[in-house]
Short mmCIF file of C-alpha atoms in Angstrom, two decimals:
data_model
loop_
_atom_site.label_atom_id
_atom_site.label_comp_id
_atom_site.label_asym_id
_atom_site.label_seq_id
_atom_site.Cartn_x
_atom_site.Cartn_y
_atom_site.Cartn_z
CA UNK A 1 26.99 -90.49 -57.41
CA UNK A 2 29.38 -88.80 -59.45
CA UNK A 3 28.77 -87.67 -63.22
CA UNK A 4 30.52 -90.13 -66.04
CA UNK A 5 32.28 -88.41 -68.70
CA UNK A 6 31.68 -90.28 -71.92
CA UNK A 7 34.45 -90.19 -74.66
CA UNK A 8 34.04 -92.02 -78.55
CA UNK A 9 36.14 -91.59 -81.19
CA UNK A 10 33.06 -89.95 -82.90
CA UNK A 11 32.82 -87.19 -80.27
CA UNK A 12 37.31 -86.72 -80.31
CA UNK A 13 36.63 -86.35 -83.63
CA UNK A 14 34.04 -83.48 -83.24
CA UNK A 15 35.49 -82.06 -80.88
CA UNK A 16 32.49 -82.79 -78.03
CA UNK A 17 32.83 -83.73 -74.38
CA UNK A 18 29.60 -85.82 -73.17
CA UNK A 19 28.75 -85.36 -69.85
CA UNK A 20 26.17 -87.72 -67.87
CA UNK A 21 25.06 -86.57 -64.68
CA UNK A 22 24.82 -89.75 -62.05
CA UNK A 23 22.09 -87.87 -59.70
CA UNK A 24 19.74 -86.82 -62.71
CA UNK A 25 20.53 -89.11 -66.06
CA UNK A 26 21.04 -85.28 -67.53
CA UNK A 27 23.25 -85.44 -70.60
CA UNK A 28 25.21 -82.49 -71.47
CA UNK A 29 27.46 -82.24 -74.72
CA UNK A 30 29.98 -79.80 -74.12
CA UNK A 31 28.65 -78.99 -70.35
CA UNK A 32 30.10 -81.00 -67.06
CA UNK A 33 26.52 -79.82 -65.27
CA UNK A 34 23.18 -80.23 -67.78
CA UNK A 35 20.19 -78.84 -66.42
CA UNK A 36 17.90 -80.47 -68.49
CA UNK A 37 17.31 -84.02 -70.20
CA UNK A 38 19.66 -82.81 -73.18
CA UNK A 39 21.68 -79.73 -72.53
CA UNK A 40 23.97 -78.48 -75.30
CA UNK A 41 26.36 -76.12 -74.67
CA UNK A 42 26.50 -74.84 -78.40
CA UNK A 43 24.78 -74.71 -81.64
CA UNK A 44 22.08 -77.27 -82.55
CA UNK A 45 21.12 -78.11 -86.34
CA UNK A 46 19.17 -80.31 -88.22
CA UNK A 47 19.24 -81.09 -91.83
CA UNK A 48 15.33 -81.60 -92.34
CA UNK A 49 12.09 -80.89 -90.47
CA UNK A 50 8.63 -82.11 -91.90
CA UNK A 51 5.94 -80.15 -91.76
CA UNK A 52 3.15 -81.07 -89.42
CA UNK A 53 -0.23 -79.47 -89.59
CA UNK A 54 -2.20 -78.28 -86.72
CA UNK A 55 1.86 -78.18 -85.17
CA UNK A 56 2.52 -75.96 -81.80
CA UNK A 57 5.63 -74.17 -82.15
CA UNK A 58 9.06 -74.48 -80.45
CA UNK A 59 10.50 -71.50 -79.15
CA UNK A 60 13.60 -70.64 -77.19
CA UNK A 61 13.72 -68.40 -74.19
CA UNK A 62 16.94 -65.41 -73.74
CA UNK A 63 18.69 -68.56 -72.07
CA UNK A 64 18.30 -71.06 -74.63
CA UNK A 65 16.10 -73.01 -72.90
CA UNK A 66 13.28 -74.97 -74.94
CA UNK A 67 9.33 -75.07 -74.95
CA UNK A 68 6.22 -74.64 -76.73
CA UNK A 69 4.80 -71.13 -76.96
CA UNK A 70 1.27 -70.84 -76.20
CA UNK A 71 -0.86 -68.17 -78.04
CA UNK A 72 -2.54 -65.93 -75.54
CA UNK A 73 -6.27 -66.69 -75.48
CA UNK A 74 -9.33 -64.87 -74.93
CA UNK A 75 -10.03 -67.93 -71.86
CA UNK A 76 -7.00 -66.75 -70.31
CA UNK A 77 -8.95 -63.68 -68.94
CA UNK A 78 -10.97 -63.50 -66.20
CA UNK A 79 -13.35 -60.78 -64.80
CA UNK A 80 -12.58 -60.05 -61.26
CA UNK A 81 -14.41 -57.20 -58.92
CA UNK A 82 -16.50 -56.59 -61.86
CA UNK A 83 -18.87 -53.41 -61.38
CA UNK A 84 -20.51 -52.25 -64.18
CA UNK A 85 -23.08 -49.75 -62.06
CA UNK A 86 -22.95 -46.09 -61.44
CA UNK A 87 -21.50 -45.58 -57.87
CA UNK A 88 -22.57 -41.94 -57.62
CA UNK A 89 -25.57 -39.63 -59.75
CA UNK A 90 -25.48 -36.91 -57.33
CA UNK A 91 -23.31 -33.84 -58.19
CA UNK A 92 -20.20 -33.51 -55.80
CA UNK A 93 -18.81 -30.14 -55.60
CA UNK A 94 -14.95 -30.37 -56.76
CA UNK A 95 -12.62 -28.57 -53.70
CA UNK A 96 -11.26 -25.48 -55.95
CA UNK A 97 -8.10 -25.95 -54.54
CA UNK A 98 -7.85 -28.74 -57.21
CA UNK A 99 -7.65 -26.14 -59.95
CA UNK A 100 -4.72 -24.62 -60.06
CA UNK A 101 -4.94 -21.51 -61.79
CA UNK A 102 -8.88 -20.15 -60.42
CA UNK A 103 -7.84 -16.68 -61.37
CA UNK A 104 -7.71 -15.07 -64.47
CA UNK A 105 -4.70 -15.48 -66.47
CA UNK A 106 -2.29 -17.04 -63.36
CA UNK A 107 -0.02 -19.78 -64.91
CA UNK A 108 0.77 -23.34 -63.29
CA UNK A 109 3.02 -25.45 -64.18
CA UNK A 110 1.86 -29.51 -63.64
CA UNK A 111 -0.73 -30.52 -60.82
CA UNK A 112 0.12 -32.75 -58.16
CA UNK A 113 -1.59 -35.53 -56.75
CA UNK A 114 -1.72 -33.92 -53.28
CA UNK A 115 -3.06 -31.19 -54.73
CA UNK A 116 -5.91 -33.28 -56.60
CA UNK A 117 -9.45 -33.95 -55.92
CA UNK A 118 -9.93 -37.48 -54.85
CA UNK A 119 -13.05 -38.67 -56.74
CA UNK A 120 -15.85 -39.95 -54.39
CA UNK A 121 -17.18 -43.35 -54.99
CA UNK A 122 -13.76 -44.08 -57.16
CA UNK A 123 -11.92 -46.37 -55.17
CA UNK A 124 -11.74 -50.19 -56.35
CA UNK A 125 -10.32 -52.76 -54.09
CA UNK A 126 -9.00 -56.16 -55.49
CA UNK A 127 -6.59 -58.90 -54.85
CA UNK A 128 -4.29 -61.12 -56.99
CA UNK A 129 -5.16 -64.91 -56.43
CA UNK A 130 -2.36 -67.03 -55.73
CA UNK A 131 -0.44 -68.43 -58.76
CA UNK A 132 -2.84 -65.86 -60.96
CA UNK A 133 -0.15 -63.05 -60.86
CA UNK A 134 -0.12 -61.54 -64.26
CA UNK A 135 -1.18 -58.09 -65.13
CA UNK A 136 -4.67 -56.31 -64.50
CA UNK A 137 -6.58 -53.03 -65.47
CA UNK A 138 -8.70 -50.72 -64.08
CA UNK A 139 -11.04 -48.78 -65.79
CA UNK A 140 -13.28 -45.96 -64.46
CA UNK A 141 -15.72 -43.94 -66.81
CA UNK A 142 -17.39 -40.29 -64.98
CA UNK A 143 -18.61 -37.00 -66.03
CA UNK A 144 -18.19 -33.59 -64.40
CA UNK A 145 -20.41 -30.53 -65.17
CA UNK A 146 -19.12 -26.87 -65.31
CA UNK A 147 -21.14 -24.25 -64.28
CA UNK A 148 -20.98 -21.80 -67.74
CA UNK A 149 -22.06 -18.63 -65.85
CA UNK A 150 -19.09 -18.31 -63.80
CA UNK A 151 -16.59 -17.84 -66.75
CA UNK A 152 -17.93 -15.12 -67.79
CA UNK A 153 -17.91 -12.11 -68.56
CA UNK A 154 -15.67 -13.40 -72.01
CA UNK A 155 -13.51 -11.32 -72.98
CA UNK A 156 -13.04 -9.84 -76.23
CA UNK A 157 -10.68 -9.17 -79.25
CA UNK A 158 -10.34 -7.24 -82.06
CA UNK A 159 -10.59 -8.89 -85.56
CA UNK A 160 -6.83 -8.03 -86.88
CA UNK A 161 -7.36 -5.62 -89.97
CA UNK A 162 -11.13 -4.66 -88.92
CA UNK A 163 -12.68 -3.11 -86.26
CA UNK A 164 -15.23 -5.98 -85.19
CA UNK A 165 -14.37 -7.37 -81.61
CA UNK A 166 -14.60 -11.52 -81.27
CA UNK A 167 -15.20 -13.53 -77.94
CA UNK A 168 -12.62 -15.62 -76.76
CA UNK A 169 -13.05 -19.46 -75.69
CA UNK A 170 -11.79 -20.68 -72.38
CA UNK A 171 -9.89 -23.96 -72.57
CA UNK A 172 -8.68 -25.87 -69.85
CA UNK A 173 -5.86 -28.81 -69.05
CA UNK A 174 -7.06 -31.18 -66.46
CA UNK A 175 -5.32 -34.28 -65.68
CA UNK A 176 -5.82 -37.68 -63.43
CA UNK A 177 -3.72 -39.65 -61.51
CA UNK A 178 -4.47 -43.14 -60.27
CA UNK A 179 -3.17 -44.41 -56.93
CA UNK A 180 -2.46 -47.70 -56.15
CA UNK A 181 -2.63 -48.74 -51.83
CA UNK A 182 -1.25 -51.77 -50.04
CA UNK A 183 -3.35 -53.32 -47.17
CA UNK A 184 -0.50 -53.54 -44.56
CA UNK A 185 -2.60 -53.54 -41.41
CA UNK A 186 -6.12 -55.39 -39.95
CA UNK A 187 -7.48 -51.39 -39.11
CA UNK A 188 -9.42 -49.59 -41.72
CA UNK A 189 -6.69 -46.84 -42.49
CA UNK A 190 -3.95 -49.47 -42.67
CA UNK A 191 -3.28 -49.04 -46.54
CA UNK A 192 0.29 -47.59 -47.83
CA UNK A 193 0.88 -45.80 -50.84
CA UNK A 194 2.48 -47.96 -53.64
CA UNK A 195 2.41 -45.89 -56.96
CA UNK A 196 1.34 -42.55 -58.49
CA UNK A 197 0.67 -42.34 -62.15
CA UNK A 198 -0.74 -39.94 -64.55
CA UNK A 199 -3.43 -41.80 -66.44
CA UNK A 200 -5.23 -38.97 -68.10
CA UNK A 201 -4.45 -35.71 -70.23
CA UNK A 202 -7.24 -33.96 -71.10
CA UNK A 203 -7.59 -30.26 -72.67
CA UNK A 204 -11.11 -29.32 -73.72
CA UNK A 205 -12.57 -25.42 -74.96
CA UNK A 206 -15.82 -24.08 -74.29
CA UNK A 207 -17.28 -21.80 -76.52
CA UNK A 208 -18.39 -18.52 -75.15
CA UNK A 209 -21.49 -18.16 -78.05
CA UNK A 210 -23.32 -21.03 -75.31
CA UNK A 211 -25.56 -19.33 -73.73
CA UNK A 212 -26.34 -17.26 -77.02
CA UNK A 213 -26.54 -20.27 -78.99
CA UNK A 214 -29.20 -21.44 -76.24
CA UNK A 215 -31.19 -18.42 -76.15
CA UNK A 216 -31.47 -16.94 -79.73
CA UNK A 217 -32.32 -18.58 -83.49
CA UNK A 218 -29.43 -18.63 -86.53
CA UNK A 219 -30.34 -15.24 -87.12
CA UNK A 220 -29.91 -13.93 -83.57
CA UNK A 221 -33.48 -13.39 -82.66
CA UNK A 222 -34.61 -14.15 -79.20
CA UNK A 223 -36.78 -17.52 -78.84
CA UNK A 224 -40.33 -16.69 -77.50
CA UNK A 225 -39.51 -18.71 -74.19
CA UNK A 226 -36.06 -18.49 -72.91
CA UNK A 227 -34.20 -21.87 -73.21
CA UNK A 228 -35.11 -23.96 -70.29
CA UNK A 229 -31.97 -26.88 -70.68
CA UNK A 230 -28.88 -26.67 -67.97
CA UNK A 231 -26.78 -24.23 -69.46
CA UNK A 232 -23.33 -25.75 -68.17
CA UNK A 233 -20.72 -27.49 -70.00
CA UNK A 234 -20.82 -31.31 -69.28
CA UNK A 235 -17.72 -33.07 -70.21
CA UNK A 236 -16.59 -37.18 -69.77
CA UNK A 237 -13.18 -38.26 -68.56
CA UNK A 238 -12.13 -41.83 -69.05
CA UNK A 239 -9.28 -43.34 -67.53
CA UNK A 240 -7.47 -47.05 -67.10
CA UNK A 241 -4.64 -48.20 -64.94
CA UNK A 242 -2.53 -51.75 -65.19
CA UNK A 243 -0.45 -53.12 -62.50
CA UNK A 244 0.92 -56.30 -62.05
CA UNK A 245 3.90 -57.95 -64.65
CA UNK A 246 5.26 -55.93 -67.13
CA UNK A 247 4.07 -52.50 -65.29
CA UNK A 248 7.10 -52.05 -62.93
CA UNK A 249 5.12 -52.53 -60.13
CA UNK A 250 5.57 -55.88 -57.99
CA UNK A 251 2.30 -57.68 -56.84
CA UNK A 252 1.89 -60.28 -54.33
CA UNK A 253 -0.49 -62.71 -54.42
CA UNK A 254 -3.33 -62.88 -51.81
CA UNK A 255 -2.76 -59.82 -50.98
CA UNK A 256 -5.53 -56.70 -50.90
CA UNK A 257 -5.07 -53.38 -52.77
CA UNK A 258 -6.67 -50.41 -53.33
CA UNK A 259 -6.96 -47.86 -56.39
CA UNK A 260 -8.33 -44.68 -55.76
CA UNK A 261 -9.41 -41.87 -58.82
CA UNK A 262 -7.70 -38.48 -58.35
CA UNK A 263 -8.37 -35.24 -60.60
CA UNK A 264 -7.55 -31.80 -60.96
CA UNK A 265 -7.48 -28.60 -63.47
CA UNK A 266 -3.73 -27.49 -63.96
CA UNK A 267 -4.50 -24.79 -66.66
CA UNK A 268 -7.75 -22.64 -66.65
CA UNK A 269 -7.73 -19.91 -69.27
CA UNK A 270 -10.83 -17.97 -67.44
CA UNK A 271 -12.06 -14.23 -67.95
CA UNK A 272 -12.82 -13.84 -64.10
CA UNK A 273 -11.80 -15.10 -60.53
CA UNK A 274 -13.70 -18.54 -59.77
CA UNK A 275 -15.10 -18.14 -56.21
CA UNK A 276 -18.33 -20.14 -56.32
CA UNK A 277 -17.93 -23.60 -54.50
CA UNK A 278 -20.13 -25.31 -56.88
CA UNK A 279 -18.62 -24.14 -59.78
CA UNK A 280 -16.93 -27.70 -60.88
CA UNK A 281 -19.38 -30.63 -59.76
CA UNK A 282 -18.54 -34.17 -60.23
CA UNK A 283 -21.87 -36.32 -61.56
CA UNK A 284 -21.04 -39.38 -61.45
CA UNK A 285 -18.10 -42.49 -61.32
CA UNK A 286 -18.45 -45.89 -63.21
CA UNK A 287 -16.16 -48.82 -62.53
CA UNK A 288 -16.30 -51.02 -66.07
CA UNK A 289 -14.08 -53.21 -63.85
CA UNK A 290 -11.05 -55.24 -63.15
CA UNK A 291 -9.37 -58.26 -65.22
CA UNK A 292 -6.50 -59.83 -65.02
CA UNK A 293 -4.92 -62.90 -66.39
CA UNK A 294 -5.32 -66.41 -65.19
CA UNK A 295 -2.48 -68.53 -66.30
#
């Protein structure tokens, strides 16, 4: 059935073409093919609107077309793969390949993931239901534990204008990257690579008065007993990672994935060669889990 072109002296007048479409009742003004009940092919006005309380509001998309815009709400979320448990409280040894500068005063520019430790117990797998595809996080919480005696001995510094010498700190600049896998196969390996991204910068200083600090009162006297705490430096890394809409990274639904943890130490401002193989130990990983939108 063809579309009937309605003409009035009121629309000649306006200068307005009215178009009905024969296989959909659409009506177009100013449009030989509507795509909707009413499509206007130019500017709509109207002279009053009341006010209605308790009202949803009408909203127009980039193409003009019409709907109702609903406020994002805190039932739209769901918790998926939740895992709110600590996956590993035994220290790992970090491979000191993933520190990039283990000898004194050697400069690196930015770490690579191949070059990074891949956290044990990190990995999260999940899986987009169908018709759920929004956007969804990641979130891992861990702490790693640096053994204090192998930075030493700190150097030291003369006070400018005095003759007093000063130890330096050692600071370091480590950074993670989370990795996002495909399943593409029925076989255990069969996962393929689907994004890289930095998630964490992180540059923290030790203070080389630590073992002093532990060992001696404000004055500097010795304690009667030698401290007896873990005299390392303990420090917490916490990291998130979205994919899905709006992150540049296409999903599909009922599909499995993978996100794995990896770290390393790009800039390492220490006073002597690192050698010992337990000198960076990972404590522990904690997955405060995965969410994603459900509409």
């Amino acid at each position: 059935m063809k579309n009937r072109k309605i003409t009035s002296l009121a629309a000649v007048m306006l200068g307005l073409s009215i178009t009905v479409s024969g296989q959909t009742g659409n009506v177009g003004i100013n449009t030989t093919s509507p795509t909707k009940t009413l499509d206007i092919n130019g500017e709509l006005r109207t002279r009053t609107l009341p006010v209605i309380p308790g009202g949803t509001p009408v909203v127009a998309d980039a193409d003009g077309n019409i709907g109702i815009f609903k406020p994002v709400s805190p039932n739209d979320f769901i918790v998926y793969n939740l895992d709110s448990n600590i996956r590993q409280n035994d220290a790992k040894n970090v491979d000191l390949n993933s520190i990039r500068n283990n000898v004194q005063n050697m400069a690196f520019g930015q770490i690579q993931p191949d070059d990074c430790w891949v956290v044990p117990n990190s990995a999260i797998t999940l899986k987009f239901p169908q018709s759920t595809v929004r956007r969804g996080t990641v979130s891992w919480g861990m702490w790693f534990e640096m053994k204090y005696s192998d930075l030493g001995p700190f150097s030291q510094t003369s006070i400018e204008g005095g003759t007093g010498r000063i130890k330096l700190p050692v600071f370091f600049h480590s950074r993670a990257y989370a990795r996002l896998y495909k399943k593409t196969g029925p076989g255990p390996t069969d996962w393929t690579v689907q994004n890289t991204v930095t998630v964490v910068m992180q540059t923290s200083q030790i203070s080389p008065y630590f073992t002093a600090a532990a060992d001696n009162d404000s004055s500097g006297n010795p304690y009667p007993v030698s401290a007896t705490t873990n005299a390392n430096f303990r420090y917490f890394l916490y990291a998130n990672y979205s994919v899905g809409d709006g992150t540049g990274i296409g999903i599909d639904p009922d599909s499995e994935y993978k996100v794995e943890l990896l770290y390393g130490i790009e800039n390492l401002s220490s006073r002597a060669s690192i050698t010992n193989t337990a000198f960076l130990q990972n404590w522990g990983v904690q997955s405060t889990g995965y969410s994603f939108y459900k509409n």
